[in-house]
Short mmCIF file of C-alpha atoms in Angstrom, two decimals:
data_model
loop_
_atom_site.label_atom_id
_atom_site.label_comp_id
_atom_site.label_asym_id
_atom_site.label_seq_id
_atom_site.Cartn_x
_atom_site.Cartn_y
_atom_site.Cartn_z
CA MET G 1 0.00 0.00 0.00
CA ALA G 2 1.22 3.44 -0.86
CA ASP G 3 2.41 5.23 2.21
CA SER G 4 -0.25 7.77 3.01
CA ASP G 5 2.35 9.86 4.78
CA SER G 6 3.84 12.49 2.53
CA SER G 7 7.06 10.85 1.31
CA SER G 8 9.27 13.25 -0.57
CA SER G 9 11.80 12.19 -3.15
CA SER G 10 15.38 13.25 -2.76
CA SER G 11 15.65 16.79 -4.05
CA GLU G 12 17.53 16.86 -7.34
CA ASP G 13 18.19 19.37 -10.10
CA PHE G 14 16.89 18.56 -13.53
CA GLU G 15 16.27 20.56 -16.65
CA ASP G 16 12.69 21.71 -17.00
CA ARG G 17 12.40 22.26 -20.71
CA PRO G 18 9.21 23.50 -22.38
CA ALA G 19 7.63 21.17 -24.91
CA GLY G 20 8.99 21.60 -28.40
CA SER G 21 12.23 23.21 -27.28
CA ASP G 22 14.30 20.15 -28.32
CA GLY G 23 16.71 21.06 -25.56
CA GLU G 24 17.74 24.32 -27.24
CA SER G 25 18.08 27.54 -25.30
CA SER G 26 16.12 30.55 -26.51
CA GLY G 27 18.97 32.94 -25.83
CA ASN G 28 18.97 32.52 -22.06
CA GLU G 29 20.70 29.86 -20.03
CA GLU G 30 18.46 26.95 -19.10
CA GLU G 31 17.11 27.22 -15.61
CA LEU G 32 17.67 24.39 -13.15
CA VAL G 33 14.70 23.79 -10.90
CA ASN G 34 14.70 22.07 -7.51
CA VAL G 35 11.61 19.92 -7.15
CA GLU G 36 10.50 17.67 -4.29
CA PHE G 37 7.95 15.09 -5.36
CA ASP G 38 5.63 13.38 -2.91
CA ALA G 39 4.55 9.76 -3.42
CA VAL G 40 1.21 9.38 -1.67
CA LYS G 41 -2.00 7.41 -1.63
CA PRO G 42 -4.51 9.03 -4.01
CA VAL G 43 -7.58 10.85 -2.73
CA GLN G 44 -10.82 11.76 -4.49
CA ASP G 45 -9.45 15.17 -5.52
CA ASP G 46 -6.84 13.32 -7.60
CA TYR G 47 -9.51 11.84 -9.87
CA HIS G 48 -9.07 14.23 -12.80
CA GLY G 49 -5.30 14.00 -12.74
CA VAL G 50 -5.41 10.19 -12.75
CA ARG G 51 -7.97 10.18 -15.56
CA CYS G 52 -5.80 12.53 -17.61
CA LEU G 53 -2.81 10.19 -17.31
CA LEU G 54 -4.92 7.18 -18.26
CA LYS G 55 -6.19 8.99 -21.32
CA GLN G 56 -2.69 9.44 -22.70
CA LEU G 57 -2.33 5.65 -22.63
CA VAL G 58 -5.47 4.83 -24.61
CA ARG G 59 -6.12 8.18 -26.32
CA LYS G 60 -9.59 7.96 -27.93
CA ALA G 61 -10.14 4.23 -27.49
CA ASN G 62 -13.62 3.19 -26.41
CA VAL G 63 -12.81 2.34 -22.79
CA ASP G 64 -14.33 3.45 -19.49
CA LEU G 65 -11.77 5.92 -18.17
CA SER G 66 -14.05 7.05 -15.38
CA GLY G 67 -14.52 3.55 -14.00
CA LEU G 68 -10.80 2.83 -14.26
CA SER G 69 -9.93 6.08 -12.49
CA ASP G 70 -12.32 5.27 -9.65
CA LEU G 71 -10.76 1.83 -9.29
CA ILE G 72 -7.29 3.32 -9.02
CA LEU G 73 -8.44 5.71 -6.30
CA ALA G 74 -9.90 2.75 -4.38
CA GLN G 75 -6.90 0.44 -4.79
CA PRO G 76 -4.77 0.14 -1.62
CA VAL G 77 -1.67 -0.42 -3.77
CA SER G 78 -2.11 2.78 -5.81
CA THR G 79 0.40 5.62 -5.59
CA VAL G 80 0.32 9.06 -7.16
CA VAL G 81 3.18 11.51 -7.42
CA LYS G 82 2.43 15.16 -6.75
CA ILE G 83 3.91 18.26 -5.18
CA LEU G 84 2.19 18.97 -1.90
CA GLU G 85 1.91 22.58 -0.85
CA ASP G 86 3.32 23.69 2.48
CA GLY G 87 1.00 22.54 5.23
CA GLN G 88 -0.96 20.20 2.95
CA ASP G 89 -1.63 16.90 4.73
CA GLN G 90 -2.49 14.07 2.34
CA GLU G 91 -2.82 11.59 5.20
CA ALA G 92 -5.45 13.74 6.89
CA VAL G 93 -7.45 13.89 3.66
CA CYS G 94 -7.25 10.08 3.32
CA LYS G 95 -8.49 9.57 6.87
CA LYS G 96 -11.29 12.06 6.40
CA GLU G 97 -12.50 10.32 3.25
CA GLU G 98 -12.33 6.89 4.90
CA ALA G 99 -14.22 8.12 7.95
CA ALA G 100 -16.93 9.59 5.78
CA LYS G 101 -17.02 6.36 3.74
CA LYS G 102 -17.38 8.46 0.68
CA PRO G 103 -18.85 6.30 -2.10
CA ALA G 104 -17.00 6.20 -5.38
CA LYS G 105 -18.47 8.31 -8.13
CA PRO G 106 -20.59 6.10 -10.44
CA ALA G 107 -18.61 4.96 -13.43
CA ALA G 108 -19.84 6.33 -16.72
CA ALA G 109 -20.86 3.83 -19.36
CA ALA G 110 -18.16 3.13 -21.90
CA GLY G 111 -18.62 4.50 -25.36
CA ALA G 112 -20.51 7.64 -26.21
CA ALA G 113 -21.21 8.50 -22.59
CA GLU G 114 -17.53 8.23 -21.74
CA ASP G 115 -16.19 10.90 -24.04
CA ALA G 116 -19.39 12.91 -23.90
CA GLU G 117 -18.45 13.73 -20.33
CA GLU G 118 -15.48 15.92 -21.24
CA GLU G 119 -16.81 18.49 -18.83
CA GLU G 120 -15.75 16.08 -16.07
CA GLU G 121 -12.11 16.61 -17.01
CA GLY G 122 -11.94 19.34 -14.40
CA PRO G 123 -9.83 22.49 -14.31
CA ALA G 124 -6.32 22.38 -15.72
CA GLU G 125 -4.70 22.85 -12.34
CA ASP G 126 -6.42 19.68 -11.03
CA LYS G 127 -5.14 17.58 -13.91
CA ASP G 128 -1.64 19.02 -13.71
CA SER G 129 -1.34 18.31 -9.99
CA ILE G 130 -0.71 14.57 -10.62
CA TYR G 131 2.64 13.90 -12.28
CA ALA G 132 2.61 10.10 -12.18
CA VAL G 133 0.41 7.20 -11.14
CA MET G 134 1.33 3.59 -10.32
CA SER G 135 -1.32 0.94 -9.78
CA CYS G 136 -2.63 -2.35 -11.15
CA PHE G 137 -5.85 -4.22 -11.86
CA ASP G 138 -6.46 -7.85 -10.90
CA LEU G 139 -7.13 -9.87 -14.06
CA GLN G 140 -8.78 -12.87 -12.39
CA ASP G 141 -12.09 -13.50 -14.16
CA SER G 142 -14.04 -13.48 -10.92
CA LYS G 143 -12.60 -10.12 -9.87
CA ARG G 144 -12.50 -8.38 -13.24
CA PRO G 145 -14.86 -5.36 -13.39
CA ALA G 146 -16.43 -4.41 -16.70
CA CYS G 147 -14.14 -1.40 -17.12
CA VAL G 148 -11.03 -3.57 -16.68
CA GLN G 149 -12.41 -6.19 -19.07
CA GLY G 150 -13.00 -3.45 -21.63
CA LEU G 151 -9.43 -2.20 -21.29
CA LEU G 152 -7.98 -5.71 -21.57
CA SER G 153 -10.18 -6.54 -24.56
CA TYR G 154 -9.10 -3.36 -26.32
CA PHE G 155 -5.43 -4.28 -26.09
CA LEU G 156 -5.88 -7.96 -26.96
CA SER G 157 -8.09 -7.10 -29.94
CA ASN G 158 -5.12 -5.30 -31.48
CA CYS G 159 -2.95 -8.42 -31.51
CA ALA G 160 -2.73 -9.42 -35.18
CA ASP G 161 -1.01 -12.74 -34.39
CA LYS G 162 -3.80 -15.13 -33.42
CA GLU G 163 -1.41 -17.72 -31.97
CA LYS G 164 0.30 -15.13 -29.79
CA ARG G 165 -3.02 -13.78 -28.58
CA ALA G 166 -4.16 -17.30 -27.74
CA ALA G 167 -0.93 -17.89 -25.80
CA ILE G 168 -1.41 -14.69 -23.79
CA GLU G 169 -5.06 -15.48 -23.06
CA SER G 170 -4.05 -18.97 -21.96
CA VAL G 171 -1.60 -17.55 -19.42
CA LEU G 172 -4.16 -15.05 -18.14
CA SER G 173 -6.75 -17.79 -17.68
CA LYS G 174 -4.42 -20.15 -15.77
CA GLN G 175 -2.09 -17.83 -13.85
CA ARG G 176 -2.68 -14.94 -11.49
CA ALA G 177 -1.94 -11.73 -13.38
CA VAL G 178 -2.33 -8.00 -12.96
CA LEU G 179 -2.58 -5.25 -15.54
CA LEU G 180 0.05 -2.68 -14.59
CA ILE G 181 -0.63 1.05 -14.78
CA ASN G 182 2.64 3.00 -14.92
CA GLU G 183 1.90 6.46 -16.30
CA ARG G 184 3.67 9.77 -15.87
CA PHE G 185 4.28 13.05 -17.66
CA ILE G 186 6.76 12.71 -20.50
CA ASN G 187 9.32 15.06 -18.93
CA MET G 188 9.41 13.24 -15.60
CA PRO G 189 12.74 11.46 -14.89
CA THR G 190 12.96 7.71 -15.41
CA GLN G 191 14.41 7.35 -11.91
CA LEU G 192 10.99 8.16 -10.51
CA ALA G 193 9.72 4.77 -11.66
CA VAL G 194 12.10 2.73 -9.50
CA PRO G 195 10.62 3.36 -6.02
CA LEU G 196 7.08 3.21 -7.42
CA LEU G 197 7.68 -0.18 -9.05
CA GLN G 198 9.42 -1.50 -5.95
CA THR G 199 6.63 -0.36 -3.64
CA LEU G 200 3.94 -1.88 -5.84
CA GLN G 201 5.81 -5.18 -6.10
CA GLN G 202 6.35 -5.34 -2.33
CA ASP G 203 2.72 -4.51 -1.58
CA LEU G 204 1.45 -7.20 -3.95
CA GLU G 205 3.84 -9.85 -2.68
CA ALA G 206 2.92 -9.04 0.93
CA GLN G 207 -0.63 -10.29 0.36
CA PRO G 208 -0.77 -14.01 1.23
CA GLY G 209 -1.72 -16.03 -1.81
CA GLN G 210 -2.38 -12.88 -3.81
CA ALA G 211 1.02 -12.20 -5.34
CA PRO G 212 0.80 -12.04 -9.15
CA GLN G 213 2.60 -14.56 -11.30
CA TYR G 214 2.50 -12.28 -14.34
CA TYR G 215 2.40 -8.58 -15.13
CA PHE G 216 0.43 -7.46 -18.19
CA MET G 217 2.17 -4.25 -19.24
CA VAL G 218 1.30 -1.68 -21.90
CA CYS G 219 4.18 0.47 -23.14
CA LYS G 220 3.88 3.69 -25.13
CA ALA G 221 6.25 3.94 -28.10
CA TYR G 222 6.76 5.94 -31.26
CA ILE G 223 8.74 6.29 -34.48
CA ALA G 224 9.70 9.80 -35.53
CA HIS G 225 8.71 10.84 -39.03
CA ASP G 226 11.45 11.36 -41.60
CA ASP G 227 10.47 14.50 -43.48
CA SER G 228 13.42 14.37 -45.88
CA ASP G 229 11.20 13.12 -48.69
CA ASP G 230 8.65 15.86 -48.17
CA GLU G 231 10.67 19.09 -48.22
CA ASP G 232 14.07 20.31 -49.32
CA GLU G 233 16.22 22.81 -47.43
CA ASP G 234 14.12 25.71 -48.77
CA GLY G 235 10.89 24.09 -47.62
CA ASN G 236 9.79 23.10 -51.15
CA SER G 237 7.91 19.88 -51.62
CA GLY G 238 10.01 16.96 -52.74
CA LYS G 239 9.01 13.40 -53.56
CA LYS G 240 5.30 12.89 -53.15
CA ARG G 241 4.16 10.10 -50.89
CA LYS G 242 1.47 7.79 -52.09
CA GLN G 243 -1.66 8.12 -49.98
CA PRO G 244 -2.69 4.84 -48.35
CA ALA G 245 -5.97 3.28 -49.40
CA HIS G 246 -6.97 2.86 -45.75
CA PRO G 247 -5.57 5.82 -43.76
CA ARG G 248 -6.65 4.36 -40.44
CA LYS G 249 -4.50 1.29 -41.05
CA ARG G 250 -1.52 2.97 -42.68
CA TYR G 251 0.93 2.17 -39.87
CA LYS G 252 2.08 -1.40 -39.75
CA PRO G 253 3.54 -2.83 -36.54
CA ALA G 254 7.20 -1.87 -36.45
CA PRO G 255 10.14 -4.08 -35.51
CA ARG G 256 11.02 -3.70 -31.84
CA GLU G 257 14.42 -2.18 -32.60
CA ASP G 258 12.84 0.68 -34.57
CA LEU G 259 10.72 1.87 -31.67
CA THR G 260 11.55 4.52 -29.10
CA TYR G 261 9.77 3.93 -25.80
CA THR G 262 8.29 6.96 -24.06
CA ASN G 263 9.19 5.50 -20.66
CA ASP G 264 12.81 4.39 -20.89
CA GLU G 265 12.34 1.45 -18.54
CA ASP G 266 9.75 -0.12 -20.84
CA GLU G 267 12.43 -1.28 -23.27
CA MET G 268 13.90 -3.45 -20.51
CA PHE G 269 10.51 -4.94 -19.59
CA VAL G 270 9.66 -5.71 -23.23
CA GLY G 271 13.01 -7.44 -23.58
CA ALA G 272 12.20 -9.58 -20.53
CA ALA G 273 8.68 -10.49 -21.67
CA GLU G 274 7.54 -14.05 -22.41
CA HIS G 275 5.09 -12.70 -24.96
CA SER G 276 4.80 -9.28 -26.57
CA PHE G 277 3.22 -7.60 -29.56
CA THR G 278 3.13 -4.09 -30.98
CA PHE G 279 0.30 -2.28 -32.71
CA ALA G 280 -0.13 1.18 -34.19
CA LEU G 281 -2.60 3.73 -32.94
CA PRO G 282 -4.93 5.41 -35.45
CA ALA G 283 -3.54 8.76 -36.50
CA GLU G 284 -5.24 11.80 -35.04
CA GLU G 285 -5.15 15.44 -36.02
CA GLY G 286 -1.79 16.86 -35.02
CA ASP G 287 0.11 13.56 -35.32
CA THR G 288 2.59 15.01 -37.82
CA LYS G 289 5.93 14.41 -36.12
CA MET G 290 5.68 10.75 -35.15
CA LYS G 291 3.82 7.48 -35.55
CA LEU G 292 2.43 6.26 -32.25
CA PHE G 293 2.44 2.64 -31.08
CA ARG G 294 1.61 0.53 -28.06
CA THR G 295 3.57 -2.58 -27.10
CA VAL G 296 1.88 -5.14 -24.87
CA ALA G 297 4.31 -7.21 -22.79
CA LEU G 298 3.45 -10.19 -20.58
CA VAL G 299 6.24 -10.42 -18.01
CA SER G 300 6.61 -13.16 -15.40
CA ALA G 301 6.88 -12.06 -11.76
CA ALA G 302 10.45 -13.36 -11.59
CA ALA G 303 11.51 -11.45 -14.70
CA PHE G 304 9.68 -8.37 -13.44
CA GLY G 305 11.64 -8.38 -10.17
CA GLU G 306 14.93 -8.95 -11.95
CA THR G 307 14.21 -6.08 -14.33
CA VAL G 308 13.33 -3.68 -11.52
CA ALA G 309 16.60 -4.60 -9.77
CA ALA G 310 18.58 -4.09 -12.98
CA LEU G 311 16.86 -0.76 -13.54
CA GLN G 312 17.75 0.40 -10.04
CA ALA G 313 21.39 -0.62 -10.49
CA ALA G 314 21.60 1.25 -13.80
CA LEU G 315 20.31 4.55 -12.43
CA ASN G 316 21.72 7.19 -10.12
CA PRO G 317 21.21 5.86 -6.55
CA ALA G 318 20.11 9.31 -5.43
CA TYR G 319 16.90 8.80 -7.38
CA THR G 320 16.11 5.26 -6.32
CA ARG G 321 14.13 5.95 -3.18
CA PHE G 322 11.72 8.37 -1.57
CA GLN G 323 13.02 9.75 1.70
#
């Protein structure tokens, strides 16, 4: 269970670059910012921030984000990363909510009702207050809510290899597995993942007879567009690309080595997976710089633990724990 006490990460300097800057200075020296992150148990006020992070995983897929967000808030193993203001007591909020036995907000029906509720997204400051979320969903048939089933079905339906899909479904039906949620803002350091993964693993293994045998992971990835065929140095159009007959299916699954993973640690987990597959996301307006993919990886508990240990050893020790 995530420690409901405010646990701050070791304070470190890192470059806080605006999106699209490509690391280049705009005439001024880059500013180094000291930030202390707090890993805490989520509360109801974190709903919109959690939902926002989930949405970047599935984009416009027809899944019940509201139901999934509510489940994460209710999970004892869930952790969110935020910056608590001076005097803000997350533990007190947790206790107050538990004492009031506040019922979870009803999950919206998947489909039209789900994305019709955009007004529920909340103000920008609420969404931006959550920088990362770590949690998981039990994939046992008897404990699988409809929203989790919808999420699992969405990912499995994108497996073009029928034999591989059958192999994954066979493992899920015979072994205890969890669907891992490991989402964070793109500019958050990889080192942040280590204590979150370790805490989740320890919490799951501490439950007698409940420790997972497999982790079902979904990794965000992309391939940057090469615009060399489109424009010359003066910006004039070059070789014309043939338009695909089916634009929604124009991206074929790419070889693993051609992908760049948004979360650096995901490459290690995919490499340790017993089964994995990659599929392309439908292009949306604004997707001009890269092709977006998702890689599903089924990792055994043993390989998961070994990968977390290897990840910790490879990173700066100063980042590998919350103090």
